[in-house]
PDB file of C-alpha atoms in Angstrom:
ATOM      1  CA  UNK A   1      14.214  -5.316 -11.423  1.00  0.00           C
ATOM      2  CA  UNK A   2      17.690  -5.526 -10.579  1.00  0.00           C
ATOM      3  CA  UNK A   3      18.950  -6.755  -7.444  1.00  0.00           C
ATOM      4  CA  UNK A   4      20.675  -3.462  -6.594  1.00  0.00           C
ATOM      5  CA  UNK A   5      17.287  -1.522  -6.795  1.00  0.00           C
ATOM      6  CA  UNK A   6      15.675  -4.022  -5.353  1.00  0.00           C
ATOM      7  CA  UNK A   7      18.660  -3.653  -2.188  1.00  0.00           C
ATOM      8  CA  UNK A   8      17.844   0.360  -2.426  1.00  0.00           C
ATOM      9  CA  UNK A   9      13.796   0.187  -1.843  1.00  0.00           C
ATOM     10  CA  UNK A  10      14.098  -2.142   0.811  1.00  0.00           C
ATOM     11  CA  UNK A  11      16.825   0.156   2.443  1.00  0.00           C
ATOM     12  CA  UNK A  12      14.737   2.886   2.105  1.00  0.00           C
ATOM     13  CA  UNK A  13      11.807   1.294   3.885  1.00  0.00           C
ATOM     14  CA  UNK A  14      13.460  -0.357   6.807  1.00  0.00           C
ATOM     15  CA  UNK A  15      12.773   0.671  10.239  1.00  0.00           C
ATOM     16  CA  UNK A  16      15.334  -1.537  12.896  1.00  0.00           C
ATOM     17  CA  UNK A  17      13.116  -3.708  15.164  1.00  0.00           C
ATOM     18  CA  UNK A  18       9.502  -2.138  13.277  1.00  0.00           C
ATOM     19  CA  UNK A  19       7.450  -4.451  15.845  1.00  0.00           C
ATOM     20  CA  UNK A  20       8.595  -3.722  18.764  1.00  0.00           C
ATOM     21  CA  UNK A  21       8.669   0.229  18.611  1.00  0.00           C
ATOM     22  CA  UNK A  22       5.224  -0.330  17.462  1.00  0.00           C
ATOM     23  CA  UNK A  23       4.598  -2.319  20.593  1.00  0.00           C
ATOM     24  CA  UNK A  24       6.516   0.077  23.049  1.00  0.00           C
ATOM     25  CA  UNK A  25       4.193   2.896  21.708  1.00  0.00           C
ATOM     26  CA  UNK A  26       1.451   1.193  21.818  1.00  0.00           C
ATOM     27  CA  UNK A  27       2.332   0.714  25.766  1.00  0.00           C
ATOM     28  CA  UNK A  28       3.061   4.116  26.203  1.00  0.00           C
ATOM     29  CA  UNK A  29      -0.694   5.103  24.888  1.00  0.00           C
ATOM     30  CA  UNK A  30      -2.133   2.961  27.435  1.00  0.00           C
ATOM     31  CA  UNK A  31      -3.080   0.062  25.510  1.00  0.00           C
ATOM     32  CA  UNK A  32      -3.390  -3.904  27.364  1.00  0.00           C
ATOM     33  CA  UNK A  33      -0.645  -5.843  25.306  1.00  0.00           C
ATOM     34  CA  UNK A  34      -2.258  -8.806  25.698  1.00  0.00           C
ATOM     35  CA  UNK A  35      -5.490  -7.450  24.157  1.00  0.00           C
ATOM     36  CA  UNK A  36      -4.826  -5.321  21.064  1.00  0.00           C
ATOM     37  CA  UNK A  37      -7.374  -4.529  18.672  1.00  0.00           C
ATOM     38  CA  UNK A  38      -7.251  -3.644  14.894  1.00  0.00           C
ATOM     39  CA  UNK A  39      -8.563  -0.291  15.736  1.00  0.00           C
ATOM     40  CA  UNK A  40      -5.643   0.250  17.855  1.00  0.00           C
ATOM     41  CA  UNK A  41      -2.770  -0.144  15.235  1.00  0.00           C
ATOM     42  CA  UNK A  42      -4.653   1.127  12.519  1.00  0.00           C
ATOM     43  CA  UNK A  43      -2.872   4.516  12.175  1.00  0.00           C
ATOM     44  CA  UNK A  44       0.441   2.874  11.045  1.00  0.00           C
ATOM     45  CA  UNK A  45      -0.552  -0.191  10.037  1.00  0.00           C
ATOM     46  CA  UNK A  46      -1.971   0.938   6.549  1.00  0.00           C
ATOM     47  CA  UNK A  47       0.732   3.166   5.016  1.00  0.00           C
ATOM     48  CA  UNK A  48      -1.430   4.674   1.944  1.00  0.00           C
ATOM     49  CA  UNK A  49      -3.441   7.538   1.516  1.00  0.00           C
ATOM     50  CA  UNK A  50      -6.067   8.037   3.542  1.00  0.00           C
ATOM     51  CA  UNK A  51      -5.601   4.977   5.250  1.00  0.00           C
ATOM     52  CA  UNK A  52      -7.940   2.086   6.711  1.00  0.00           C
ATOM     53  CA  UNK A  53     -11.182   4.241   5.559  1.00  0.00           C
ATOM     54  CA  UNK A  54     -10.404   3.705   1.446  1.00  0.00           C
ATOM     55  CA  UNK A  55      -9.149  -0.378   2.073  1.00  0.00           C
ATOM     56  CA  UNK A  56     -12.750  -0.409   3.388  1.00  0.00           C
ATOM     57  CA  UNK A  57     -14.699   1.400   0.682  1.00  0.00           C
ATOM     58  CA  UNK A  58     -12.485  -0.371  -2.004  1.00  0.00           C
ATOM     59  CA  UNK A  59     -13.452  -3.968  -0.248  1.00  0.00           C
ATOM     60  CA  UNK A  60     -16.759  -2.871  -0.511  1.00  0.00           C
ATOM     61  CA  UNK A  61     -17.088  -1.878  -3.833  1.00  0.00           C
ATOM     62  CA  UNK A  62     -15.589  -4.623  -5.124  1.00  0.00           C
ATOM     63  CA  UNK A  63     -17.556  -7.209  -3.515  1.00  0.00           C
ATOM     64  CA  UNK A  64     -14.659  -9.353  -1.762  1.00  0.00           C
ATOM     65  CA  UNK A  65     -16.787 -11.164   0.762  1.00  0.00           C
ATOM     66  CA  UNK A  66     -15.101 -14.374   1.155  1.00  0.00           C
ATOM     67  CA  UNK A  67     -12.886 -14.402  -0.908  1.00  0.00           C
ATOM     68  CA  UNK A  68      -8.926 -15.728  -1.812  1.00  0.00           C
ATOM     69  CA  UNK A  69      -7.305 -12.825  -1.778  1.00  0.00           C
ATOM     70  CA  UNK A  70      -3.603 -11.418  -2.853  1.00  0.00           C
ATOM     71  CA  UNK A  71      -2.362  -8.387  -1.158  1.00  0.00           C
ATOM     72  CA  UNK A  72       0.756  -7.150  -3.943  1.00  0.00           C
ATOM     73  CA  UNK A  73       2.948  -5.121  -1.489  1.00  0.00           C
ATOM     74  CA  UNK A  74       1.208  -5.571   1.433  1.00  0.00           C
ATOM     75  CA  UNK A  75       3.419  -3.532   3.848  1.00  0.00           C
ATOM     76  CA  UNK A  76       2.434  -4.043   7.523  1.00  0.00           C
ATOM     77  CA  UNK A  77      -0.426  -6.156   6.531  1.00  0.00           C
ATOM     78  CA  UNK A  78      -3.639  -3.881   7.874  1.00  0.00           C
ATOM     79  CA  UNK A  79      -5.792  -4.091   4.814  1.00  0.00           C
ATOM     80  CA  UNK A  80      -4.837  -7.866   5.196  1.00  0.00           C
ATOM     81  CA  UNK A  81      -6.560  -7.804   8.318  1.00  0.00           C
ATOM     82  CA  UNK A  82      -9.104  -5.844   7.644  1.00  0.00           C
ATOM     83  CA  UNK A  83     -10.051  -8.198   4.714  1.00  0.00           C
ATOM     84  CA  UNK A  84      -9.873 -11.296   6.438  1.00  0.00           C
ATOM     85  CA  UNK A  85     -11.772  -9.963   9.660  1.00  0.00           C
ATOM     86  CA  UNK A  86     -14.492  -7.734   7.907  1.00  0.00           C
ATOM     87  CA  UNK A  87     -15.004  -9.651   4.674  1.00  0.00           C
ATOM     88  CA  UNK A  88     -14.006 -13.262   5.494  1.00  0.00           C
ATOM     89  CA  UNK A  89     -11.181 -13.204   3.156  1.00  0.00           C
ATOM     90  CA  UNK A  90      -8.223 -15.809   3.050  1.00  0.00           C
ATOM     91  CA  UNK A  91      -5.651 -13.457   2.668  1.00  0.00           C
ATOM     92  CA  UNK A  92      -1.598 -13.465   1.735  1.00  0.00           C
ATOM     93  CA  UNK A  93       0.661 -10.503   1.304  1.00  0.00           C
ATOM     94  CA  UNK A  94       3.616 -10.318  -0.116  1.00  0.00           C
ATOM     95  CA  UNK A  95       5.957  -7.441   0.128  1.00  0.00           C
ATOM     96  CA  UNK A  96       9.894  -6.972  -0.923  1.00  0.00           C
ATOM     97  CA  UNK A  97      10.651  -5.429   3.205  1.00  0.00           C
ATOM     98  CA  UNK A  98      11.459  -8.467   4.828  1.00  0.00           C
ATOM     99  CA  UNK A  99      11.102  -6.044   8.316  1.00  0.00           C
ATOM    100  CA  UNK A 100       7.665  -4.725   6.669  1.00  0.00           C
ATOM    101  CA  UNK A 101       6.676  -8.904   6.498  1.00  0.00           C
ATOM    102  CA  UNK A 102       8.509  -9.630  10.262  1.00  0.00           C
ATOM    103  CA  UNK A 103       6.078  -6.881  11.551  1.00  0.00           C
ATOM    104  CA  UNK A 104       2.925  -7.904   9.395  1.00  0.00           C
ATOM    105  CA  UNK A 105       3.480 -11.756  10.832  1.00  0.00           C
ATOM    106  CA  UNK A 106       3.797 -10.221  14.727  1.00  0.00           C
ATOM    107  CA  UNK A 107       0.648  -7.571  14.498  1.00  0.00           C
ATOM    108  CA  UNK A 108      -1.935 -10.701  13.085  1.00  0.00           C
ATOM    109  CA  UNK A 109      -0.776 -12.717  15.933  1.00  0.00           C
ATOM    110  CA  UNK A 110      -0.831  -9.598  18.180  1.00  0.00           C
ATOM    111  CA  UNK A 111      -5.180  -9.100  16.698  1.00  0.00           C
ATOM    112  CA  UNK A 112      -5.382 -12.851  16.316  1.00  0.00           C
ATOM    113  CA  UNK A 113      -5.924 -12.809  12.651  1.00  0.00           C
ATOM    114  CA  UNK A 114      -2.843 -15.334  11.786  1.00  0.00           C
ATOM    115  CA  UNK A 115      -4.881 -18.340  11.000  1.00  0.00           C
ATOM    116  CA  UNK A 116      -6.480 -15.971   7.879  1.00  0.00           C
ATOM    117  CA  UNK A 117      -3.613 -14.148   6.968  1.00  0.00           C
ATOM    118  CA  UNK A 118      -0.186 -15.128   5.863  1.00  0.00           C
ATOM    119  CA  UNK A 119       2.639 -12.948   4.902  1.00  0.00           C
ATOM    120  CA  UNK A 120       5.563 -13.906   2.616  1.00  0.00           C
ATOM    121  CA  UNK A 121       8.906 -11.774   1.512  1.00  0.00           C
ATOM    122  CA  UNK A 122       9.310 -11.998  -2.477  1.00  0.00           C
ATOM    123  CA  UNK A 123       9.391 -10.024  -5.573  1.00  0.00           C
ATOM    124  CA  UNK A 124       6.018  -8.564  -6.691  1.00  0.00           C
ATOM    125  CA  UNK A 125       7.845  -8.902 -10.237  1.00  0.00           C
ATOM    126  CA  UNK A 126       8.071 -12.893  -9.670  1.00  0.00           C
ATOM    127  CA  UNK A 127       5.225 -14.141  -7.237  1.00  0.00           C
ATOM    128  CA  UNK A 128       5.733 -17.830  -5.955  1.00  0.00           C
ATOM    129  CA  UNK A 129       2.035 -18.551  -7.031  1.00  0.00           C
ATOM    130  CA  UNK A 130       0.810 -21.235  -9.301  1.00  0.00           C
ATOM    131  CA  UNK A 131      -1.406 -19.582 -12.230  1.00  0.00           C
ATOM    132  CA  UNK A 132      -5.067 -19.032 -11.118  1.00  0.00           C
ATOM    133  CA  UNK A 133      -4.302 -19.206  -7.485  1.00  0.00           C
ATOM    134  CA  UNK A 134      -6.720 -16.335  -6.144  1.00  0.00           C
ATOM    135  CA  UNK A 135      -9.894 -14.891  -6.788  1.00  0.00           C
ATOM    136  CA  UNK A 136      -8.850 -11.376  -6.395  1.00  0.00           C
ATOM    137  CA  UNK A 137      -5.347  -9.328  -6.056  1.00  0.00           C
ATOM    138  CA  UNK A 138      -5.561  -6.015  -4.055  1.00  0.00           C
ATOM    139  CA  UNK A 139      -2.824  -3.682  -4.395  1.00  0.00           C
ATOM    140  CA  UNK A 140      -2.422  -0.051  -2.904  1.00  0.00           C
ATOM    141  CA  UNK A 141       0.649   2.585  -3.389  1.00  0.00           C
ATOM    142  CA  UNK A 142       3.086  -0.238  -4.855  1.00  0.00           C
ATOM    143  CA  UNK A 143       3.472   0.259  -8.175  1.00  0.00           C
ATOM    144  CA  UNK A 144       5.786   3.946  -8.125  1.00  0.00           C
ATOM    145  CA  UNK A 145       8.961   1.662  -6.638  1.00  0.00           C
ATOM    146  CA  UNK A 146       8.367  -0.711  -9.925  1.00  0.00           C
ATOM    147  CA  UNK A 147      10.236  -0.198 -13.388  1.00  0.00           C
ATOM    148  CA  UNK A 148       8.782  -3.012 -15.301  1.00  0.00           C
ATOM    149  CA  UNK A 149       5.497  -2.185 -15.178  1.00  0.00           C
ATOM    150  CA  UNK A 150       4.639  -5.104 -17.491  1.00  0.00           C
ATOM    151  CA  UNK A 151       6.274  -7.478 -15.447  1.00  0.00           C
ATOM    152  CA  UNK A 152       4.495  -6.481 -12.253  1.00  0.00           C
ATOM    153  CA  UNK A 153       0.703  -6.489 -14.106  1.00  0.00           C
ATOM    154  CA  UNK A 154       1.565  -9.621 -16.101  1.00  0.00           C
ATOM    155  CA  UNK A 155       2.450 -11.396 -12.947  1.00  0.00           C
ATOM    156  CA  UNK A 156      -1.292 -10.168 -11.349  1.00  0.00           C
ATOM    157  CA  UNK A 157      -2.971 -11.473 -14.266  1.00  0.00           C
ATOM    158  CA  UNK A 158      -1.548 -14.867 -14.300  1.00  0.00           C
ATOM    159  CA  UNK A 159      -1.875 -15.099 -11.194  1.00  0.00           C
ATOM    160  CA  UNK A 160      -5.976 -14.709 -11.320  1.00  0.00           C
ATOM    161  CA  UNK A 161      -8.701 -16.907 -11.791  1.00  0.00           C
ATOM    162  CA  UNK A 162     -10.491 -16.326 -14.480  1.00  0.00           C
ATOM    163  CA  UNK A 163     -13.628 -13.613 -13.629  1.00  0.00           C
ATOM    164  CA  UNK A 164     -11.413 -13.054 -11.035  1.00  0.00           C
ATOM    165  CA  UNK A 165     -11.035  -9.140  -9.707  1.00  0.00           C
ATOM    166  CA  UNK A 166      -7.972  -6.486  -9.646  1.00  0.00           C
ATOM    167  CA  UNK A 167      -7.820  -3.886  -7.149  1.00  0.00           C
ATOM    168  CA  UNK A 168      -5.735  -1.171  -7.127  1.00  0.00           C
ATOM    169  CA  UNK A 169      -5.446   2.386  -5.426  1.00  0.00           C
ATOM    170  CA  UNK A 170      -2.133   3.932  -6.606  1.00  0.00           C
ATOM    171  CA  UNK A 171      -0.552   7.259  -7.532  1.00  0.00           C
ATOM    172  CA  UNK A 172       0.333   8.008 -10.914  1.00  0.00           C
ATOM    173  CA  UNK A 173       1.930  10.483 -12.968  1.00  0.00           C
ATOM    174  CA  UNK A 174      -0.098  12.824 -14.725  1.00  0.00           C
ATOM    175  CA  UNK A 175       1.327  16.284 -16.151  1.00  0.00           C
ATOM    176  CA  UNK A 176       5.019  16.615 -17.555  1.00  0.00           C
ATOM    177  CA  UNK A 177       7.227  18.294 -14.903  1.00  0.00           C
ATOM    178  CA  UNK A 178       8.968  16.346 -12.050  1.00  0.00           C
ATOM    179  CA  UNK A 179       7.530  15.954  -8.929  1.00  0.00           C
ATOM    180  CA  UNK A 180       9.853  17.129  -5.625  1.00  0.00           C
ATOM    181  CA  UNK A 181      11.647  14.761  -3.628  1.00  0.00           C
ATOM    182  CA  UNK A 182      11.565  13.521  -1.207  1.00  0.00           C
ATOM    183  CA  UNK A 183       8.070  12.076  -1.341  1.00  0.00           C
ATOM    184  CA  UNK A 184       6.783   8.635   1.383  1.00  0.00           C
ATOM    185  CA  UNK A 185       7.633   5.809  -1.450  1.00  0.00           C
ATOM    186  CA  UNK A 186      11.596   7.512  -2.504  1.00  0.00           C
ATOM    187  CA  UNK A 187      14.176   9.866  -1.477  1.00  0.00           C
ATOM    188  CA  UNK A 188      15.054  10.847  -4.997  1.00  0.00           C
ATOM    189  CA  UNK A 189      14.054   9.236  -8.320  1.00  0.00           C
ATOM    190  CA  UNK A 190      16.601   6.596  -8.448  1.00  0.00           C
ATOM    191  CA  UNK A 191      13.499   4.040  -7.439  1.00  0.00           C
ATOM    192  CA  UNK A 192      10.562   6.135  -8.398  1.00  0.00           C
ATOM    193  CA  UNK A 193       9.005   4.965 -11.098  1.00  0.00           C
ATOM    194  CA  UNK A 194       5.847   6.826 -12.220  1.00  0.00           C
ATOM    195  CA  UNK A 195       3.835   6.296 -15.419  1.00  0.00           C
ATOM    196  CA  UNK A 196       0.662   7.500 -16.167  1.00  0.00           C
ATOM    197  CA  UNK A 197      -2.505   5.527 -15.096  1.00  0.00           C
ATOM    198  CA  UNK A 198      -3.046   4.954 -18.971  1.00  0.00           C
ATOM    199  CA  UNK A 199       0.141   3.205 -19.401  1.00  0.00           C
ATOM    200  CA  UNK A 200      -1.562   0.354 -16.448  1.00  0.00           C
ATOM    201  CA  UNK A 201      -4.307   0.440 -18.530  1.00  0.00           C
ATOM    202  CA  UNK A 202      -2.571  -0.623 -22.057  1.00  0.00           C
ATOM    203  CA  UNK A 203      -0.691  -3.383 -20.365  1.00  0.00           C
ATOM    204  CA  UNK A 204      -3.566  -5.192 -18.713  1.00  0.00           C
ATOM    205  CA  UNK A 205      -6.007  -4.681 -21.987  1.00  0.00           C
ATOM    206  CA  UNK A 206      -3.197  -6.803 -23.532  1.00  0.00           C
ATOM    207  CA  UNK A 207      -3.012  -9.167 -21.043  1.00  0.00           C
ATOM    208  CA  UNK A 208      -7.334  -9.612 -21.858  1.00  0.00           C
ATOM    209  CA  UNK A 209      -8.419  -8.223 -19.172  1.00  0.00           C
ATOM    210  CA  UNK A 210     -11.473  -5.415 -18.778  1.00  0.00           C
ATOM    211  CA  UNK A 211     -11.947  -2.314 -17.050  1.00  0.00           C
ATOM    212  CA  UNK A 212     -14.845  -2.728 -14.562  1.00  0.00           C
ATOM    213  CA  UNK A 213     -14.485   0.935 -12.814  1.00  0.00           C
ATOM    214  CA  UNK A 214     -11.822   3.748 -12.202  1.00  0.00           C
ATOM    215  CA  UNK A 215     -12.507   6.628  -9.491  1.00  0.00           C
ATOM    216  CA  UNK A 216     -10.137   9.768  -9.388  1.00  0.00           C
ATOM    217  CA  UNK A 217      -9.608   9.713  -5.780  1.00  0.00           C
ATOM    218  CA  UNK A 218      -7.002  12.929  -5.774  1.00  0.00           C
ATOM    219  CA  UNK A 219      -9.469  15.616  -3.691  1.00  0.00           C
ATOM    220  CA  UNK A 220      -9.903  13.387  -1.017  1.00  0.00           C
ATOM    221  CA  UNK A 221      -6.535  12.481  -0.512  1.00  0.00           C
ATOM    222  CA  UNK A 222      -5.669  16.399  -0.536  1.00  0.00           C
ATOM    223  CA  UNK A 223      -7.613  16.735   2.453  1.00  0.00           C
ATOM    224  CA  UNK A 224      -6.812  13.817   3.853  1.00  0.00           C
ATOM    225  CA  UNK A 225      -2.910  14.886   4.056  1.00  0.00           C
ATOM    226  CA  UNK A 226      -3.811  18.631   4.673  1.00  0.00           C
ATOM    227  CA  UNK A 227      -5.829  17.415   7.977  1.00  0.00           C
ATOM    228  CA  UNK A 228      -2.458  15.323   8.799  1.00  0.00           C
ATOM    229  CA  UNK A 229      -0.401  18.584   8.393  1.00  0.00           C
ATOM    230  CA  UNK A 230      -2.346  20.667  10.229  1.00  0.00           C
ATOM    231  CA  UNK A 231      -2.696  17.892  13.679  1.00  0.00           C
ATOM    232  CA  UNK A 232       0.800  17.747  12.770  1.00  0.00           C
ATOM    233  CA  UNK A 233       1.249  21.755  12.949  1.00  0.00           C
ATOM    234  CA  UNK A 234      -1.108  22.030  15.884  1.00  0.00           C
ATOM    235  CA  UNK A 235       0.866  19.342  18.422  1.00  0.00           C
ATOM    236  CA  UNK A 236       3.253  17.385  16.173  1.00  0.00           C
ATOM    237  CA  UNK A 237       3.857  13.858  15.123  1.00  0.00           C
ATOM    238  CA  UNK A 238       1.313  11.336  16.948  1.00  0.00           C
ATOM    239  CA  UNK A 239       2.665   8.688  18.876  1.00  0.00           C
ATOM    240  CA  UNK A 240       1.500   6.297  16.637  1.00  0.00           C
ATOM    241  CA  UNK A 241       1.438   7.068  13.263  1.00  0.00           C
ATOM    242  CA  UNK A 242       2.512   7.367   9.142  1.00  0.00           C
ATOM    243  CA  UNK A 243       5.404   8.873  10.930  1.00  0.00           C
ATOM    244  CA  UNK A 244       6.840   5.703  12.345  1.00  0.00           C
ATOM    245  CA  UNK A 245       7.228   4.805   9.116  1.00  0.00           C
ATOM    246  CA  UNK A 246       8.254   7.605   7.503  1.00  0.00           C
ATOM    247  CA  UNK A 247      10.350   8.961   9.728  1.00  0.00           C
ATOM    248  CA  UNK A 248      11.709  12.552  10.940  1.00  0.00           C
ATOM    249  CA  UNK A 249      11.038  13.522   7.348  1.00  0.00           C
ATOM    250  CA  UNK A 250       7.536  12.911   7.245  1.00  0.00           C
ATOM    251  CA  UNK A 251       6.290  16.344   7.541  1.00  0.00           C
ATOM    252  CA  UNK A 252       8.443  17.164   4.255  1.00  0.00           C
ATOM    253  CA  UNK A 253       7.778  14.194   2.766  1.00  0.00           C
ATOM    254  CA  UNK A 254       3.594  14.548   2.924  1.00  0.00           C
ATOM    255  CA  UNK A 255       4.454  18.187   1.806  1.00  0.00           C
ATOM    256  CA  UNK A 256       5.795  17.842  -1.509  1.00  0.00           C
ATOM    257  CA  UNK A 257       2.983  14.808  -1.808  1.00  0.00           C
ATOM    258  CA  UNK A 258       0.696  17.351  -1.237  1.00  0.00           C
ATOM    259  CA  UNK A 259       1.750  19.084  -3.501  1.00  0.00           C
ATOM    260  CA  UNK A 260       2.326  17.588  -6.199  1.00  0.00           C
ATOM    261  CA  UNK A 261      -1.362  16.703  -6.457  1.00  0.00           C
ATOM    262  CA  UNK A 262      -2.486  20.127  -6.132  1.00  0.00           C
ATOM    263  CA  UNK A 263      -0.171  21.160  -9.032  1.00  0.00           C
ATOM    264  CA  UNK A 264      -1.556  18.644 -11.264  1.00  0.00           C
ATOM    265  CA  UNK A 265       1.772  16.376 -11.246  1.00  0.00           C
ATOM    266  CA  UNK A 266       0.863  13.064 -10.483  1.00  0.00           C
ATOM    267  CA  UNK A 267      -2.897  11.798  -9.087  1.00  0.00           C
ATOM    268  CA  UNK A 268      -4.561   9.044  -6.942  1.00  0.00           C
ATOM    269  CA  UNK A 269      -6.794   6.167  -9.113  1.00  0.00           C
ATOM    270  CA  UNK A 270      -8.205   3.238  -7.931  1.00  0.00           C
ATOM    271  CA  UNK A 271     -10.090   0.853 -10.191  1.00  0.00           C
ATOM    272  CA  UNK A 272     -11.166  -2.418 -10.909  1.00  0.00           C
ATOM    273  CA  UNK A 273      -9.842  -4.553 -13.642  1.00  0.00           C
ATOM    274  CA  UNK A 274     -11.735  -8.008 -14.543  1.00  0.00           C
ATOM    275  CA  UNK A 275      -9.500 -10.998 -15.827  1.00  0.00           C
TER     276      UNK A 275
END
């Protein structure tokens, strides 16, 4: 990916001084400072569809007790956290945002979680990682801002042991006409990148590896988002929330989501490849 798109994703997910809104809101809802708790940032601090409740049922499914684990656009870190404090994993993330990997860094120390998780800014096309570094790679809601797709999955796969597991939970395209814009991951389709869940599917059979599982996860995250809207309706944008991320757009920006999952556009997979 070329430096220039690689300059316009990171532009359009950067929030000036993330960690310490995040902090000051967290003071305004009452919370001690000096004793934070994962369940207290967890409704910004996993910026995916339906949040810290599918990081948990995709950890479990996948059987990632204890182990090495690579978080491929990692965000804020929270299913970082989650892994290392609920499964035992020894976690990195990686993400291109160096304010999304400033923030990730301050929240572990915040839970005390940085001794199991570590957080690095880099290229998810070009990962500093020797081959067969980690027993698993996790990856959530990445994928859209990424043009070369074989690139990104190549660099997943070498990056496995052997056995080792792939994760994913993405959104993917899946009838012919155009989504609206803007949507949480782009503004316009200048750095949205969507390909069909088969087109994952053909690069990492090439690369050897094996399907274990794929769930179609697009009803739940309907009523996921049409829950958000309608909180969102009733008494508007939490305190702490997607919107901190997202922005005075958010309502829009879930909105045309919405939508274009309802009108059979694009869909939410996760799976489980095998290397």
């Amino acid at each position: 990916m070329s430096d220039l798109k690689n300059s316009a994703i990171e532009a359009h997910y950067y929030r000036e001084r993330l960690s310490e809104d995040i902090l000051k809101r967290l003071g305004e809802l009452g919370v001690d400072l000096k004793h934070v708790r994962r369940s207290d940032i967890a409704a910004v601090d996993e910026f995916h569809v339906r949040g810290a409740e599918v990081s948990r049922e995709l950890a479990e499914r996948a059987g990632l007790h204890g182990a090495k684990l690579l978080d491929v656009g990692c965000g804020l870190g929270g299913p970082c956290r989650m892994l290392a404090d609920e499964f035992d994993c020894q976690v990195v993330g990686v993400d291109l945002s160096g304010e999304f990997i400033r923030t990730a860094r301050k929240l572990s120390d915040l839970v005390g979680l940085s001794e199991k998780t570590e957080f690095l800014q880099c290229d998810a096309t070009s990962l500093p990682f020797a081959d067969a570094s980690f027993d698993a790679v996790w990856t959530q809601h990445v994928q859209m801002n990424i043009e070369r797709k074989d690139a990104f999955y190549g660099e997943i796969s070498r990056v496995l042991k052997p056995g080792g597991k792939f994760i994913y939970y993405d959104i993917f395209k899946l009838g012919p006409e155009p989504i609206t814009y803007p949507v949480p991951w782009a503004d316009n389709p200048d750095i949205s990148f969507l390909q069909p869940a088969s087109h994952m599917s053909e690069i990492l059979l090439e690369l050897g590896m094996k399907s274990q599982e794929k769930t179609d996860q697009t009803k739940k995250g309907i009523e996921f988002f049409e829950r958000v809207l309608q909180k969102i309706a009733a008494s508007g944008p939490p305190k702490l929330g997607l919107n901190v991320l997202m922005g005075s757009e958010t309502k829009v920006k879930i909105t045309n989501l919405v939508n274009g999952l309802k009108e059979k556009k694009i869909q939410l997979q996760s799976g489980c490849f095998i290397r």
